[in-house]
Tab-separated table of C-alpha atoms in Angstrom:
chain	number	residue	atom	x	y	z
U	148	UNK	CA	-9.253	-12.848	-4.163
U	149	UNK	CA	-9.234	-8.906	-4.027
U	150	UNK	CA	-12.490	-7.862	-2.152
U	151	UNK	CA	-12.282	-11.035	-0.435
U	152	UNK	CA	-12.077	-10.928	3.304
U	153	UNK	CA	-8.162	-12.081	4.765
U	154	UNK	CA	-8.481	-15.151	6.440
U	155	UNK	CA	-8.892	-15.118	10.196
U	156	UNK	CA	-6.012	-14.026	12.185
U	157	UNK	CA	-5.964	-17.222	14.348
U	158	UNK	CA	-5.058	-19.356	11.468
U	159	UNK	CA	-1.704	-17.320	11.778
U	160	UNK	CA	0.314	-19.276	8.577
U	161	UNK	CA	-3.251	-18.694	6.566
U	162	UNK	CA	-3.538	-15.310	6.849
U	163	UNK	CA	-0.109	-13.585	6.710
U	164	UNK	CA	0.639	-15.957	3.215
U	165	UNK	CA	-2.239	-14.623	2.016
U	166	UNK	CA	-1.264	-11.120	2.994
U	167	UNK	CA	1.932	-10.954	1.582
U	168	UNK	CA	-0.278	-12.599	-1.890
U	169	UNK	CA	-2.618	-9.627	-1.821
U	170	UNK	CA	-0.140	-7.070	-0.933
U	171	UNK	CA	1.561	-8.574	-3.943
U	172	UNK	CA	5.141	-8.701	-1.694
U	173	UNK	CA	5.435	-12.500	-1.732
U	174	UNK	CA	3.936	-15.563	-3.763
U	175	UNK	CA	4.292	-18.327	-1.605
U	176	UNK	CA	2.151	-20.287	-3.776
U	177	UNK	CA	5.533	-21.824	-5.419
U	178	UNK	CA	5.369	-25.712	-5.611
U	179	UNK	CA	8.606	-26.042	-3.867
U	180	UNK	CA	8.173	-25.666	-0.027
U	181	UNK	CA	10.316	-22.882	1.356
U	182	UNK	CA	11.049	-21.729	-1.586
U	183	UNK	CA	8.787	-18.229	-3.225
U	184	UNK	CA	8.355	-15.766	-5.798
U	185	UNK	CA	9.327	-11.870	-4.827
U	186	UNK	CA	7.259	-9.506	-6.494
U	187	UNK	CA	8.776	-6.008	-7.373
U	188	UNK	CA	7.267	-3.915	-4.659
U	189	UNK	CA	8.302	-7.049	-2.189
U	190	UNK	CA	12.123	-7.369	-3.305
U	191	UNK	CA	12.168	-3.262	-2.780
U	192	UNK	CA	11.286	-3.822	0.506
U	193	UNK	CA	13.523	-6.658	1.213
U	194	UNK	CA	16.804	-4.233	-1.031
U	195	UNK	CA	15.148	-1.448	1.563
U	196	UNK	CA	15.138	-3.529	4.864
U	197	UNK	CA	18.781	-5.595	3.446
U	198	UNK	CA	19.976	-1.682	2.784
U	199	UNK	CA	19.604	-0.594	6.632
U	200	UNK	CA	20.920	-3.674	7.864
U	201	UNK	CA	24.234	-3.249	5.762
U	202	UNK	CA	25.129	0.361	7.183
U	203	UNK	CA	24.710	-1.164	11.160
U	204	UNK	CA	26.684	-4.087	10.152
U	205	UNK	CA	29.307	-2.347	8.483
U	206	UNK	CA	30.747	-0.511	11.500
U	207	UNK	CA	33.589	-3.454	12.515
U	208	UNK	CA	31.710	-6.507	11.114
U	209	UNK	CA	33.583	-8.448	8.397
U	210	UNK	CA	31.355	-10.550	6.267
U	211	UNK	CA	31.887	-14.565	5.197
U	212	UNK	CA	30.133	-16.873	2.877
U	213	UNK	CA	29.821	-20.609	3.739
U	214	UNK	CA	29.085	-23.219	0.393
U	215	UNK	CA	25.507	-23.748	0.046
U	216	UNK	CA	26.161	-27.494	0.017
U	217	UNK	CA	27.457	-29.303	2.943
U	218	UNK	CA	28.865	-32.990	3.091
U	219	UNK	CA	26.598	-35.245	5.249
U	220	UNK	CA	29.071	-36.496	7.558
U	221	UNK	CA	29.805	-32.423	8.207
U	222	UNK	CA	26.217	-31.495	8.390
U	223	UNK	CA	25.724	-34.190	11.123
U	224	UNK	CA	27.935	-32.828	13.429
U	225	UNK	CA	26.007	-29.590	13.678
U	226	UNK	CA	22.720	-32.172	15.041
U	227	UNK	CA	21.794	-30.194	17.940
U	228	UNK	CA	21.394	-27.293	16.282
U	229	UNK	CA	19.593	-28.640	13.143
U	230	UNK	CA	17.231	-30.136	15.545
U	231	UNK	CA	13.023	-29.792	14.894
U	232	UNK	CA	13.680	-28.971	10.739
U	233	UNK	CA	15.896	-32.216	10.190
U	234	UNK	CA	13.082	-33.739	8.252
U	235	UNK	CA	12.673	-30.483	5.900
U	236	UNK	CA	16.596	-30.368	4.776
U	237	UNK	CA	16.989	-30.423	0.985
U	238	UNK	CA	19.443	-33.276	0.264
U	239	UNK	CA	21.669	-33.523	-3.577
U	240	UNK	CA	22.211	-37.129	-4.099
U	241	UNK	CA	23.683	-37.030	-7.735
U	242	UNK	CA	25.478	-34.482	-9.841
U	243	UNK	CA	24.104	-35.070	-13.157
U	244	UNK	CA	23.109	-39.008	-13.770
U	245	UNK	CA	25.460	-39.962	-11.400
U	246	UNK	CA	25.361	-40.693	-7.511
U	247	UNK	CA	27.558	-38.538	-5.540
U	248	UNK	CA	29.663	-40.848	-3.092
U	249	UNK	CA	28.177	-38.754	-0.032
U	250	UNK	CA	25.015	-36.927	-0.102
U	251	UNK	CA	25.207	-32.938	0.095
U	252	UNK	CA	23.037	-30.661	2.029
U	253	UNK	CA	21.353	-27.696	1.015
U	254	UNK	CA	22.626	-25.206	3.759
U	255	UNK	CA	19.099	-24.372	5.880
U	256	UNK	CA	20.320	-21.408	7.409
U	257	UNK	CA	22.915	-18.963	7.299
U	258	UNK	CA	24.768	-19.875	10.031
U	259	UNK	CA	25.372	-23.782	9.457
């Protein structure tokens, strides 16, 4: 891998995973799609980046925190906006052994 020329910058996707691999930031290698490993030197940059963000968003911006899992019938009202990743949402169908009445959404994005 090190040594090894980056893939070609026109297969976009290819080459920036495999930067952030090399530049040991990211390791998006993780069997779970959407989902990665943060290396040190990556999650200082992320604290760094999150750190700057926090003093501009501090001056008159009050913060809230939606669940992370949202009822289906609640989810589906939001369809326009959940439109083109739809088929990628993360879905809890059972708390333990047993079937929830209504399946539960893993909350995509911040905002839903």
């Amino acid at each position: 891998m090190k040594g090894e020329k980056l893939p070609r910058k026109e297969k976009f996707s290819e080459w920036y995973n495999e930067l952030l691999l090399r530049a040991e930031i990211v390791d998006v290698r993780y069997p779970t799609k959407g989902l990665c490993v943060w290396y040190p030197f990556g999650f200082a940059i992320r604290q760094r980046i999150y750190s700057i963000l926090r003093s501009l968003l501090d001056i008159d911006h009050q913060e809230v925190l939606f669940p992370l899992l949202i009822p289906e019938n609640e989810f589906m009202k939001e369809s326009e906006h959940i439109k083109g990743f739809e088929e990628e949402v993360y879905w809890v169908t059972k708390g333990g052994s047993n079937s929830l009445d209504m399946p539960l959404a893993l909350r995509p994005t911040s905002e839903t």
